[in-house]
Each structure stands twice: as C-alpha cells, then as structure tokens.
PDB file of C-alpha atoms in Angstrom:
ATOM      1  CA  UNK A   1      -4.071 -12.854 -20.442  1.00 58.00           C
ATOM      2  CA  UNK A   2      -6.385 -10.027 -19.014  1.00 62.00           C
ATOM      3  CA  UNK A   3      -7.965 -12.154 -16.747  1.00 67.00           C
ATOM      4  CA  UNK A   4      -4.653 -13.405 -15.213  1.00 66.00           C
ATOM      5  CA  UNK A   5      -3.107 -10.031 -15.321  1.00 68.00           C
ATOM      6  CA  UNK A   6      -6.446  -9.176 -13.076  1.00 70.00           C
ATOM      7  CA  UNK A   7      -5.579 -11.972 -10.519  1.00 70.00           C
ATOM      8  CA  UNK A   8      -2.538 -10.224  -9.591  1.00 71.00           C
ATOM      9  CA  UNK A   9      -4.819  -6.819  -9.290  1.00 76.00           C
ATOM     10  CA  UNK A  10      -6.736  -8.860  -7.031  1.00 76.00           C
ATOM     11  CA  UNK A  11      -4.365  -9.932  -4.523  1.00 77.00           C
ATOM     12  CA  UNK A  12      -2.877  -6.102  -4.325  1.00 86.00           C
ATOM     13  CA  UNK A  13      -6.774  -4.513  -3.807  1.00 89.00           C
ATOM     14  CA  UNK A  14      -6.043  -3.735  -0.242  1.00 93.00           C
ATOM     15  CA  UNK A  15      -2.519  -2.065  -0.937  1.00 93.00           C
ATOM     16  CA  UNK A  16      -3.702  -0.472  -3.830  1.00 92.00           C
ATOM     17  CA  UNK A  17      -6.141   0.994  -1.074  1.00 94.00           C
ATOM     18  CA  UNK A  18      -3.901   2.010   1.604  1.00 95.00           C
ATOM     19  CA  UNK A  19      -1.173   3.523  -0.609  1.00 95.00           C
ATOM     20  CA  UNK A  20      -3.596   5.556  -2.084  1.00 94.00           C
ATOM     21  CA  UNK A  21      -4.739   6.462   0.771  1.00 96.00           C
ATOM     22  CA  UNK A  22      -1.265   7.248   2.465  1.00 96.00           C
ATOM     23  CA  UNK A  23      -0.517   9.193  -0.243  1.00 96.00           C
ATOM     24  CA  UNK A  24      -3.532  11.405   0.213  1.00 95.00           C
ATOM     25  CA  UNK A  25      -3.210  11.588   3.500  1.00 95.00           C
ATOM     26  CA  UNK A  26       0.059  13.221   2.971  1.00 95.00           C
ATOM     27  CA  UNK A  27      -0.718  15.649   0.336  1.00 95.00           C
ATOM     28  CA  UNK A  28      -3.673  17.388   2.530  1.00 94.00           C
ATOM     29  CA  UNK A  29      -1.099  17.233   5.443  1.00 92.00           C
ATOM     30  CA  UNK A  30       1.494  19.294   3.647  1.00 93.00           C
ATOM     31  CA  UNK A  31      -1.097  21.089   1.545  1.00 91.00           C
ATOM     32  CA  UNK A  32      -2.374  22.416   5.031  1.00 88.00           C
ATOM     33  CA  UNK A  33       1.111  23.456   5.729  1.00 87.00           C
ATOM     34  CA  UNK A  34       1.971  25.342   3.122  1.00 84.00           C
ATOM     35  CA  UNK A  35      -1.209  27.203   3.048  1.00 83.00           C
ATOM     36  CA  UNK A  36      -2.114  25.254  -0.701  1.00 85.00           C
ATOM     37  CA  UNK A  37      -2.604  22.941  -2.477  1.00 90.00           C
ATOM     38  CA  UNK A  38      -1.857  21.928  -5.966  1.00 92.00           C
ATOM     39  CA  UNK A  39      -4.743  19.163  -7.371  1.00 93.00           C
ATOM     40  CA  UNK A  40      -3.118  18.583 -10.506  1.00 93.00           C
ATOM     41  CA  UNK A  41       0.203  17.251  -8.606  1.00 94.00           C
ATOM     42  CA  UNK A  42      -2.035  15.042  -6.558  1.00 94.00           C
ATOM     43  CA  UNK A  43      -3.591  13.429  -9.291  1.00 94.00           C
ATOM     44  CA  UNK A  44       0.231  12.632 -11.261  1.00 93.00           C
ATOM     45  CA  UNK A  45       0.672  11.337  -8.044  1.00 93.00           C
ATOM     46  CA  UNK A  46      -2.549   8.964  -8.163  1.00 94.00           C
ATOM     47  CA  UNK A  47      -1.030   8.592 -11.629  1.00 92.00           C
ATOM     48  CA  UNK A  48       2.147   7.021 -10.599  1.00 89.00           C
ATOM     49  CA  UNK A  49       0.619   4.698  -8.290  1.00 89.00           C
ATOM     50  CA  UNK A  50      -1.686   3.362 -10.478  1.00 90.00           C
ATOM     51  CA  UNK A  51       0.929   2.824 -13.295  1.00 90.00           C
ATOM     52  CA  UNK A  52       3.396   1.149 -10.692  1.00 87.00           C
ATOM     53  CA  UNK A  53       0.652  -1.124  -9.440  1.00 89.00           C
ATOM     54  CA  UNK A  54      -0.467  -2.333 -13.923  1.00 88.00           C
ATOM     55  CA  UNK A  55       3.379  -2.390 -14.159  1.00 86.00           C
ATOM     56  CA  UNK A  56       3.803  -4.713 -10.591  1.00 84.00           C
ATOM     57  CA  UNK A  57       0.904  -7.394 -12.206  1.00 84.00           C
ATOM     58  CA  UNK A  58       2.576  -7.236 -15.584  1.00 84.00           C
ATOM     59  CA  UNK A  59       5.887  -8.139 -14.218  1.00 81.00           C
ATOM     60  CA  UNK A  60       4.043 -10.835 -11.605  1.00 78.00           C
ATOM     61  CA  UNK A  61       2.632 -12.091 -14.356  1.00 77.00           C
ATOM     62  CA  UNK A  62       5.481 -12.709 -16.506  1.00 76.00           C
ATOM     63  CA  UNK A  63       7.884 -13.640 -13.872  1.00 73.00           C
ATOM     64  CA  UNK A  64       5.599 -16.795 -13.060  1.00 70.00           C
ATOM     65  CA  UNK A  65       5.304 -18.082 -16.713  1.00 60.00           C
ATOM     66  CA  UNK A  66       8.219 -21.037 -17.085  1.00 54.00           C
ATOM     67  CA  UNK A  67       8.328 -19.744 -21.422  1.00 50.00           C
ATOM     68  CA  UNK A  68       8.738 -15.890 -22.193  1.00 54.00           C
ATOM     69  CA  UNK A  69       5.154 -15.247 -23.613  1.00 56.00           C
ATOM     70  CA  UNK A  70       6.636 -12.466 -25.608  1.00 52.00           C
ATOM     71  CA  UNK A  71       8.134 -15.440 -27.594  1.00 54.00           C
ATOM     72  CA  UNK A  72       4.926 -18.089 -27.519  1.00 50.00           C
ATOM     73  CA  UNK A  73       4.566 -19.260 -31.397  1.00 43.00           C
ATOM     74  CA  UNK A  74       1.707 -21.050 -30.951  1.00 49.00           C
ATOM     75  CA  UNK A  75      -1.245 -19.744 -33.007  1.00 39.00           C
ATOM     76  CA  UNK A  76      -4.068 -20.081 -31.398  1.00 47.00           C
ATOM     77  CA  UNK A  77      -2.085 -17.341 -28.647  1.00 49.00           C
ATOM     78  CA  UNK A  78      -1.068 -15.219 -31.362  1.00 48.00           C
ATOM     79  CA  UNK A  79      -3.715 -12.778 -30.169  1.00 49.00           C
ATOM     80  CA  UNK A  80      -2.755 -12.725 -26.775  1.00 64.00           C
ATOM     81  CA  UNK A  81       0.949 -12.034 -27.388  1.00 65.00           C
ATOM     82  CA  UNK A  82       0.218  -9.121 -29.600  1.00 71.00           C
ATOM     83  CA  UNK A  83      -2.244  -7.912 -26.591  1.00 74.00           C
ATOM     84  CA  UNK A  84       0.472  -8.436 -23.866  1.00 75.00           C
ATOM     85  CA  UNK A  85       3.337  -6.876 -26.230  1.00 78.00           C
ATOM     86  CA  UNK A  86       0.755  -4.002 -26.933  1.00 84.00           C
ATOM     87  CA  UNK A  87      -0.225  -3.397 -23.516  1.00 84.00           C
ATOM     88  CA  UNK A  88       3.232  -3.373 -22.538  1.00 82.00           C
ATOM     89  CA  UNK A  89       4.622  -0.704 -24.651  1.00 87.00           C
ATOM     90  CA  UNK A  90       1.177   1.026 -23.221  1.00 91.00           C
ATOM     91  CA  UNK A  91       2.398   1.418 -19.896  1.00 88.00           C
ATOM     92  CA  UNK A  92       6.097   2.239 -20.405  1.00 87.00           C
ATOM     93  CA  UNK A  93       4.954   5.347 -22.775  1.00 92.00           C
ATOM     94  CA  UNK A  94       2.743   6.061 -20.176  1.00 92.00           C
ATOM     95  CA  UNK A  95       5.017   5.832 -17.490  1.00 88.00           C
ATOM     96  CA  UNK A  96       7.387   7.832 -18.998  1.00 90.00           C
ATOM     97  CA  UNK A  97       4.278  11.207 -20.167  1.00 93.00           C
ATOM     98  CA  UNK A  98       3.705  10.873 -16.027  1.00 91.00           C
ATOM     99  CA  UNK A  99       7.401  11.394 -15.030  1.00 89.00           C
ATOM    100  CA  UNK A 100       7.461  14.152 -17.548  1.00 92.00           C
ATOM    101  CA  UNK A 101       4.602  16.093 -16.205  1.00 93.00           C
ATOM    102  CA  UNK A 102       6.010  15.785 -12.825  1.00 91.00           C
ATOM    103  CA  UNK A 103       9.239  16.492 -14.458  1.00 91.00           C
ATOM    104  CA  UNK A 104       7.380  19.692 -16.059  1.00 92.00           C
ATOM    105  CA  UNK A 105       5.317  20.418 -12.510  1.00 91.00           C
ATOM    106  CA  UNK A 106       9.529  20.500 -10.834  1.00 88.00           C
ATOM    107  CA  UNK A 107       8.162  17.292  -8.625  1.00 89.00           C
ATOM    108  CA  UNK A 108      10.775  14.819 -10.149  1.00 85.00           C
ATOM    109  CA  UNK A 109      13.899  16.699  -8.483  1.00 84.00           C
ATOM    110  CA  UNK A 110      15.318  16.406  -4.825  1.00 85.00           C
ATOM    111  CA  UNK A 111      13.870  13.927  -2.521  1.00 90.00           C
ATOM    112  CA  UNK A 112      10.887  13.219  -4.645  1.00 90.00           C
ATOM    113  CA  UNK A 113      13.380  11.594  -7.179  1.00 90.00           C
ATOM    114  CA  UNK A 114      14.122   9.247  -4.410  1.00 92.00           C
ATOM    115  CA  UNK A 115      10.717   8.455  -3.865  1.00 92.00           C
ATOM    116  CA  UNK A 116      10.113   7.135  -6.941  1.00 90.00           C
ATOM    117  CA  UNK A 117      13.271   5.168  -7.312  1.00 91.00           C
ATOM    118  CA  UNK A 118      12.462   3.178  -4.376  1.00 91.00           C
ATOM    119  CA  UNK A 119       8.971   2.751  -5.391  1.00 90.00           C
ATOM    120  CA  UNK A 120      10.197   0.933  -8.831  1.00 88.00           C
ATOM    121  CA  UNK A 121      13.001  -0.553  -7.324  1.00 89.00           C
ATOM    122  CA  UNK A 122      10.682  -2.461  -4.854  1.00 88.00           C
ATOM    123  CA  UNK A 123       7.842  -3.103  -7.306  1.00 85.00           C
ATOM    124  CA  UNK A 124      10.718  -4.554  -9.735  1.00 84.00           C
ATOM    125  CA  UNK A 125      12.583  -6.496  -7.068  1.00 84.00           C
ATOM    126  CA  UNK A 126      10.916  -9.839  -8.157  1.00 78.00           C
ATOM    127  CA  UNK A 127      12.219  -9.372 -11.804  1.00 76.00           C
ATOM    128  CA  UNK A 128      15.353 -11.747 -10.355  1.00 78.00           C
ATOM    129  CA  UNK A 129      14.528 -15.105  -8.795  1.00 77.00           C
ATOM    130  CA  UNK A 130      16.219 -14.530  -5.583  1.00 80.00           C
ATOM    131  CA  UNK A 131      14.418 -10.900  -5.970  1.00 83.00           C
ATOM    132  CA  UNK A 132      11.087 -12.381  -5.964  1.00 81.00           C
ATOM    133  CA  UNK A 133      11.861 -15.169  -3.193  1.00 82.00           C
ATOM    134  CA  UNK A 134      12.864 -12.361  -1.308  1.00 85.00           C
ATOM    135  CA  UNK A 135      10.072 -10.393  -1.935  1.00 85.00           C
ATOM    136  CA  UNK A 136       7.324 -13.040  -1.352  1.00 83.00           C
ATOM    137  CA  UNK A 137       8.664 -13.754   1.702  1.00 87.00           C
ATOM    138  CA  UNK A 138       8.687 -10.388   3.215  1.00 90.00           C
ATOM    139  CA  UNK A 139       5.590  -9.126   1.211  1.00 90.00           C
ATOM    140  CA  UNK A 140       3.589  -7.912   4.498  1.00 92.00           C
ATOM    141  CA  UNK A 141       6.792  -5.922   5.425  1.00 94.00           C
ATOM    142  CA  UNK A 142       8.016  -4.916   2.009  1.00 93.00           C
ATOM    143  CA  UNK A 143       4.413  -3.480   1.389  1.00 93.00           C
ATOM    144  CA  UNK A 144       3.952  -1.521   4.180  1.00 95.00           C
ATOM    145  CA  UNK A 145       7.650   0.475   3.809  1.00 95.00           C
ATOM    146  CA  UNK A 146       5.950   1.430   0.604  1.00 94.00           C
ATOM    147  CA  UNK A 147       2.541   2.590   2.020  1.00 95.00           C
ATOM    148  CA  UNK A 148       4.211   4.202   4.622  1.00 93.00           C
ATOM    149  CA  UNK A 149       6.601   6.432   5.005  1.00 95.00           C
ATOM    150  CA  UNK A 150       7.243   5.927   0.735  1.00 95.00           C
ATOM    151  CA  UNK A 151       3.977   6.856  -0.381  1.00 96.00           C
ATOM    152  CA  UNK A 152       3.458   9.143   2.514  1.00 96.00           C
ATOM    153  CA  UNK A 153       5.969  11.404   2.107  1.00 95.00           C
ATOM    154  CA  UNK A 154       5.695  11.132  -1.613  1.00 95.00           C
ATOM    155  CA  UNK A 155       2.327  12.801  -1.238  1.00 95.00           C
ATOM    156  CA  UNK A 156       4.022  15.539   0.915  1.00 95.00           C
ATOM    157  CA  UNK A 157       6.508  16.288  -1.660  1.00 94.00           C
ATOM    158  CA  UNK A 158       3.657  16.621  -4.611  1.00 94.00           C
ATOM    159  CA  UNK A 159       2.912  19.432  -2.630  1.00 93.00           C
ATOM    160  CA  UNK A 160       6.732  20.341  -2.578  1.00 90.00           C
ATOM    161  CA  UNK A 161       7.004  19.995   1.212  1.00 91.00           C
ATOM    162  CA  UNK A 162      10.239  18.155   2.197  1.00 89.00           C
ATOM    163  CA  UNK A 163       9.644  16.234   5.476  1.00 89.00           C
ATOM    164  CA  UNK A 164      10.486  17.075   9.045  1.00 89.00           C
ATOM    165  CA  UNK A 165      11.587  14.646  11.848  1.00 88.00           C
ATOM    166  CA  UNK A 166       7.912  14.662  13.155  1.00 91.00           C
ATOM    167  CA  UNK A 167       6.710  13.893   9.700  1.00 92.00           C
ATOM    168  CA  UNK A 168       8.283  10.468  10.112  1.00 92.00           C
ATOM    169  CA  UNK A 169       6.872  10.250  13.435  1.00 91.00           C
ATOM    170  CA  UNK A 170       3.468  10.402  11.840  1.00 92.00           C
ATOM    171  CA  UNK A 171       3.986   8.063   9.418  1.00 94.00           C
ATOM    172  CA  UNK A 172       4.617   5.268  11.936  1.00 94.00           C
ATOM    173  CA  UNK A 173       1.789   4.715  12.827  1.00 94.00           C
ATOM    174  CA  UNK A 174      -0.188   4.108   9.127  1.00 95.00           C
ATOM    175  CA  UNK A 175       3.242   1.866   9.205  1.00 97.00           C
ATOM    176  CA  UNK A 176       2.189  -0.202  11.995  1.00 96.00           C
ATOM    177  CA  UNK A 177      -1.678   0.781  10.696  1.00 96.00           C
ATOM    178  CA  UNK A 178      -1.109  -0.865   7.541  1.00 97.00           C
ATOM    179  CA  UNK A 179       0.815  -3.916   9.118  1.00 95.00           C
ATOM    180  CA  UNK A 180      -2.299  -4.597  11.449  1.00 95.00           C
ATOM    181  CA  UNK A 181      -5.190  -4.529   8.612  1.00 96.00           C
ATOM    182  CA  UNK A 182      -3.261  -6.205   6.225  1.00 94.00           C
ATOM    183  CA  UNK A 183      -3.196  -9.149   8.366  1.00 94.00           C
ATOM    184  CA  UNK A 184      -6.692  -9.201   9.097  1.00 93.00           C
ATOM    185  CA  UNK A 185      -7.443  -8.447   5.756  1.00 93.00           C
ATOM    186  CA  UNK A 186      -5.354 -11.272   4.132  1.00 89.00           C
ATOM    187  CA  UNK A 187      -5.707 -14.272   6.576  1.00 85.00           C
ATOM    188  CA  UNK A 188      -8.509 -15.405   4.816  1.00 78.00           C
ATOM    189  CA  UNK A 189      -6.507 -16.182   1.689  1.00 72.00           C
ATOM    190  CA  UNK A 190      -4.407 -18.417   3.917  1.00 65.00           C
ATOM    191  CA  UNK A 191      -7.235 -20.433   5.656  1.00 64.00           C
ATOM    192  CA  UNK A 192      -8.746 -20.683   1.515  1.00 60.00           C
ATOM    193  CA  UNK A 193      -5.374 -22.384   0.709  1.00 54.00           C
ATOM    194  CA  UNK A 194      -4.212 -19.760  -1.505  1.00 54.00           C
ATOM    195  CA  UNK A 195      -0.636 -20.648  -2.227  1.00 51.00           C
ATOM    196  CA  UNK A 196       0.654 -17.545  -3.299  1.00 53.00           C
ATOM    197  CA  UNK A 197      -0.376 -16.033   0.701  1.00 56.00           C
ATOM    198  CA  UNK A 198       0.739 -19.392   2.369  1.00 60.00           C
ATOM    199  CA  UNK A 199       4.522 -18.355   0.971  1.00 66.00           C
ATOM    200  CA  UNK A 200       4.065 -15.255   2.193  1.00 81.00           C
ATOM    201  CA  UNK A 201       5.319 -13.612   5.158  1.00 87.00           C
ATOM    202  CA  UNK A 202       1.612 -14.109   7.031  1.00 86.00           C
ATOM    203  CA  UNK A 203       1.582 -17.744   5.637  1.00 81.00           C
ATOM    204  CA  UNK A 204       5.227 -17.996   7.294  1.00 85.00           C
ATOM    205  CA  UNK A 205       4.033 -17.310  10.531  1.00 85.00           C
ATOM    206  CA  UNK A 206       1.307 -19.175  10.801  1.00 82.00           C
ATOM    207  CA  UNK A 207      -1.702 -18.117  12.518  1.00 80.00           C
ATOM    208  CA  UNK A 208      -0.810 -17.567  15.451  1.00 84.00           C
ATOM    209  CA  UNK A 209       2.006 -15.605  15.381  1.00 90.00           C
ATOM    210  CA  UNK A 210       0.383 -13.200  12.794  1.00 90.00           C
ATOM    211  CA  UNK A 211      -2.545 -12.917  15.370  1.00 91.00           C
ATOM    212  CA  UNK A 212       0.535 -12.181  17.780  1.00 92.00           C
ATOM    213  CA  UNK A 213       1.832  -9.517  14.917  1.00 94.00           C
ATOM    214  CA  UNK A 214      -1.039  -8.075  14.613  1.00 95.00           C
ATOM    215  CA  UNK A 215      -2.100  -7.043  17.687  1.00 95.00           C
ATOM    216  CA  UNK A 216       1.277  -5.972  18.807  1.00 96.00           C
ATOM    217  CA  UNK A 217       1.115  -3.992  15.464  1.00 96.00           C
ATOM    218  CA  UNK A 218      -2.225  -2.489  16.422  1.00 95.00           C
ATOM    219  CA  UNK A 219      -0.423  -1.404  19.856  1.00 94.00           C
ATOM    220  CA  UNK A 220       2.391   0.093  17.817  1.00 94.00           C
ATOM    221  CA  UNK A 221       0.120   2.197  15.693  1.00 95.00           C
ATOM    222  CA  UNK A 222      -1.319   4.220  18.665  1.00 93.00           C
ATOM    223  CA  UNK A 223       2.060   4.456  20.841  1.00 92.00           C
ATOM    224  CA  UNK A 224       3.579   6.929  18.265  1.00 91.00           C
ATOM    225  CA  UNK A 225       0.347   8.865  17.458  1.00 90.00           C
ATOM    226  CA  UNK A 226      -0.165   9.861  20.754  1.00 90.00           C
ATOM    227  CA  UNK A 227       3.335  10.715  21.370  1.00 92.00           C
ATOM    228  CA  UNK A 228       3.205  12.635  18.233  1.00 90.00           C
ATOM    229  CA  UNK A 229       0.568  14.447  19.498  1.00 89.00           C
ATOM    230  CA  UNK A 230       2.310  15.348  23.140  1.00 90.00           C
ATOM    231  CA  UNK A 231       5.453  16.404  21.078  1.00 90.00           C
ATOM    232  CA  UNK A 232       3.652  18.587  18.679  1.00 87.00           C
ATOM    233  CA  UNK A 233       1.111  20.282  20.991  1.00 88.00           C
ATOM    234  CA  UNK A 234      -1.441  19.109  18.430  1.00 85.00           C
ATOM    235  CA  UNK A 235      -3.846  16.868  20.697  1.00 86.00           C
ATOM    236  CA  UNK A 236      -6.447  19.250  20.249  1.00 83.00           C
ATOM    237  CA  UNK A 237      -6.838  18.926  16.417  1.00 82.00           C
ATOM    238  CA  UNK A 238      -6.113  15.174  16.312  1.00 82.00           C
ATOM    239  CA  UNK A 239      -7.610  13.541  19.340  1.00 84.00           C
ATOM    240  CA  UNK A 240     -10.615  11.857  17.796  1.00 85.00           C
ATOM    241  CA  UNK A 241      -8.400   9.901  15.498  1.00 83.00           C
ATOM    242  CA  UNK A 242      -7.858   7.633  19.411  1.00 80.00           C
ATOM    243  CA  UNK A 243     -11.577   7.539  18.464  1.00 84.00           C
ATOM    244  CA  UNK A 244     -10.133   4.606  15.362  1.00 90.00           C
ATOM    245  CA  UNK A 245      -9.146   2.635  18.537  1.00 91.00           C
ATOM    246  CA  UNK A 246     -12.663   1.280  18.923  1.00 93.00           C
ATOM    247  CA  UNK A 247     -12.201  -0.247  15.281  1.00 94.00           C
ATOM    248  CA  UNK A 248      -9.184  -1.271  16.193  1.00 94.00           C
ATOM    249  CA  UNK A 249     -10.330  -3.401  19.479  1.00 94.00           C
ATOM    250  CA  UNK A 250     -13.079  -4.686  17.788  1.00 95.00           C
ATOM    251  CA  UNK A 251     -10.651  -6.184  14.778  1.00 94.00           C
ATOM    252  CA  UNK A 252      -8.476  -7.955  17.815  1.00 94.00           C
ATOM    253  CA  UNK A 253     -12.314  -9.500  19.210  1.00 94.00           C
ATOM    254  CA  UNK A 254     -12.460 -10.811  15.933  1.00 92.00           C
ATOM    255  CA  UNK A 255      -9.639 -12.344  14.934  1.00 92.00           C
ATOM    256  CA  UNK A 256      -9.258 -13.981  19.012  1.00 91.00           C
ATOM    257  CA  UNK A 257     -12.414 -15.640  18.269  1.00 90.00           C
ATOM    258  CA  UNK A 258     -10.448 -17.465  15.470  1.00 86.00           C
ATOM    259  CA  UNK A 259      -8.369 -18.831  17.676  1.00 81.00           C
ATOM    260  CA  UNK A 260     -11.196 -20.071  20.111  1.00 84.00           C
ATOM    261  CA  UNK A 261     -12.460 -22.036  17.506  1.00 83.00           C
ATOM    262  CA  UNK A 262     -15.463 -19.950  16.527  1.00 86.00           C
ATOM    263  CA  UNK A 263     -16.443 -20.123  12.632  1.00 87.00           C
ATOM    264  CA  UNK A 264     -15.641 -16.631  11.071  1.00 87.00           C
ATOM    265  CA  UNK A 265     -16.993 -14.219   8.854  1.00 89.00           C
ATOM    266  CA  UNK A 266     -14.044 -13.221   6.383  1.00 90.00           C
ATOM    267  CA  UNK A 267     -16.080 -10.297   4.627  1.00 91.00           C
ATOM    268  CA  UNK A 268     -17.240  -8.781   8.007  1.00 94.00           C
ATOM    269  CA  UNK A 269     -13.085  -8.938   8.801  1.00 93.00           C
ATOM    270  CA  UNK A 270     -12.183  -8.101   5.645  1.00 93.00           C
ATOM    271  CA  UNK A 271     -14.501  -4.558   6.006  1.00 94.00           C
ATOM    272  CA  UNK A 272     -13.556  -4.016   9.131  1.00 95.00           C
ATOM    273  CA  UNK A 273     -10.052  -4.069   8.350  1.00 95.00           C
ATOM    274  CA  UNK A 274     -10.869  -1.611   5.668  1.00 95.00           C
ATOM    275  CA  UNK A 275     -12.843   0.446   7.470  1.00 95.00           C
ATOM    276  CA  UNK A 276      -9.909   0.643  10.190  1.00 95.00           C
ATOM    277  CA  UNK A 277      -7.253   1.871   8.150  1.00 96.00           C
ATOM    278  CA  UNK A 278      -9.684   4.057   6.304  1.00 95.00           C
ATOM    279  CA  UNK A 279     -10.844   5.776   9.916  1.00 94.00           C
ATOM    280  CA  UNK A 280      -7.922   6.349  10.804  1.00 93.00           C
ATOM    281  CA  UNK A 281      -6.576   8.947   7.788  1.00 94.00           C
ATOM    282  CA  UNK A 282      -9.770  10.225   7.416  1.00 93.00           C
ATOM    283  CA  UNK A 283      -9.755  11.289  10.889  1.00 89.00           C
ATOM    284  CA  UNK A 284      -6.476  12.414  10.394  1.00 88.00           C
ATOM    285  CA  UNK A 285      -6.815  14.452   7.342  1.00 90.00           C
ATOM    286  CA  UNK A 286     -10.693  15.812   8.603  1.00 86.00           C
ATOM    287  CA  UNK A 287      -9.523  18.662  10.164  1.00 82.00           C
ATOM    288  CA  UNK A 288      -7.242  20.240   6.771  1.00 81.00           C
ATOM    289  CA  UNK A 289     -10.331  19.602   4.597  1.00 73.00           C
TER     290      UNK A 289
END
C-alpha cells in the first residue's frame, strides 16, 4: 500500500516543489511589507501543503482501485487495510490540529478561508469520476492555478497581508513560470509511456504543441514581470531576476533539439527545469532576506 501511495508522491515531486516554493515566495514578499514576519505561520502553512499533497495520493490512490480497499476481506491484506484505515484517520486528525492552529494564529478567517477551500476543493475534485476525468485532463492547468496565485497569496496571507492588484500581477508570471517547467519537467514521462501523463493535458497535446506551450509560456512569464516592474518603480530591486532568462533560453535549446531529432538527456532537462523555476523566486525573494 505504501509503496503505491508513494507512486502518486512521485508523479507530484515537481508540484510539491513549486507550491512550496510559491508559497514561500509569498510569505517573505508580504513579510517584507509589513515590516515582519511570523515563522511559526509559515511553517502551518508548509503544514497544510504537505497534508493536502498525503491527502491528494490517498484519494489518487483509492479512486483508481475498481473494490473499496477499506472493505477487502481477503486475509492475506488484512494488514494493509488496517494500515490504510489507520493512516487515514492519521491525516484527517491531523488536518483538522493544522486548521486549528491557524484557526488559533486568526489565519483561517477572511480571504485565507478561501484559500484553503479552493485548495481542497481542487485536490478533492477527482473524488467523482467526471471530477477526476476532468482533472486529468487539465492537470498542467489545474496545477499551476494552485501554485500560483493559490499558494501564492496563501503565503501572503500567513503573514496576514491581503493582496493588492499588483500582487496578482506578480503572481503571473510563477503562473506562466510553473506552466513552462512543468512541461519540460514532465515530457519525459510521456516519451517513457507513462499512461497516467499520456492522459494528461501534456500527453493531449502531443509534443509538439506542448513544445509550442511551453515556450509561449516561457514568453508569458517575463512579459508581466517586467511590466510589473515599470508599474511599480521596482526595477531596481528586481532586475536580476531577467537574469532567470538565461535558464530559461537554455530550457527552449533543449527541448528544440527534441524536435530535431537529437537523443536527449531527461535528467539534465529535468534539473534544468528545476533549477529555472527555483532561480527565478530565489531571485525574487533575495533582496527581503
């Protein structure tokens, strides 16, 4: 059971990543704001996201087994029902001590509230069949709503900063950020023949319109940045996060040498993918450290 529950980890590594980074990213933001920041907040807020994630594989899990394994009678899975009913009841009690710290901490009130809702309500979509059809074929989009502006502005509002109109300016471009990386980052799975990223939304498009996606994605990430920047009479403090750009060309060189037929190295794409989106919050977030 572990091990299949850990499959569904897996596939979620790199949005596991770039939510937690999002959310980060908008906690030091609006921490830099407010002139403090509250750690403890920040890490309920790691909290949540790592509970919604254990509660996303559980449900994957069970919504792909044909007989309810809460109800298997067979023996020889006796242990692994108790384990699965067990670790269940785990995460619900522990879902429920996080929202009552943030509860306690006045985080679950106002927009914040919101937040949350539409981070369950997303992650529990698939609990229907036309749910998780829906779902699985929108994943790439679905996924990066919730890194960004969700988690985003989640982390603004741990530090009890309610967003702006150029706060959702800024979170278009880890939007289009996440889009971009999560492409290069995934294709792999598709050229493997992993069936659950050929239903997906990249495995929909085939390769060549996700190469097409993702480089009009990587345009899209920059566009609103630097207008951000012009609007906010910030370009001083944020100019080297252009400096991400270089990643960001070099990811496009990559993936066009797919398409010319040259072999590729999926864990050199797969880092530099990582190493893009991670460039480009760090260099964000640098200069409020």
């Amino acid at each position: 059971m572990l091990s299949k529950l850990f499959k569904y980890i897996k596939n979620d590594l790199f949005f596991i990543f770039a939510a937690h980074l999002s959310l980060l990213a908008g906690s030091v933001l609006a921490g830099f704001r407010s002139g403090g920041f509250n750690r403890l907040n920040l890490i309920l807020g790691i909290g949540t996201i790592l509970l919604a994630f254990l509660l996303k594989a559980l449900l994957d899990y069970l919504t792909t087994n044909k007989i309810n394994p809460y109800t298997k009678i067979n023996l020889s899975r006796q242990d692994n029902k108790s384990g699965l009913i067990l670790l269940t009841v785990f995460l619900f009690m522990a879902l429920f001590f996080i929202l009552y710290l943030l509860l306690r901490q006045k985080i679950l009130i106002g927009v914040n509230f919101f937040y949350i809702i539409a981070i369950f309500a997303l992650f529990f979509l698939p609990v229907t069949v036309v749910g998780k059809v829906f779902v699985r074929k929108y994943d790439l989009f679905l996924e990066a709503i919730v890194v960004s502006p969700i988690f985003f502005l989640y982390g603004m509002g741990l530090q009890h900063e309610n967003p702006v109109l150029y706060d959702f300016l800024m979170a278009l471009p880890l939007f289009f950020c996440y889009m971009a990386t999560a492409i290069a980052y995934n294709i792999s799975d598709i050229e493997k023949g992993s069936a659950l990223h050929e239903t997906g939304m990249i495995g929909q498009l085939g390769w060549e319109n996700a190469f097409k996606l993702h480089n009009f994605s990587i345009l899209l990430t920059y566009i609103p940045l630097f207008l951000y920047q012009i609007l906010t009479k910030t370009f001083a403090l944020y100019w080297p996060v252009l400096i991400s750009s270089v990643i960001a060309l070099f990811e496009v060189f990559l993936l066009s040498r797919i398409s010319l037929g040259v072999k590729p190295n999926w864990n050199f794409i797969r880092m530099t993918a990582l190493l893009h989106y991670f460039t480009i919050i760090y260099i964000l977030i640098y200069p409020m450290i």
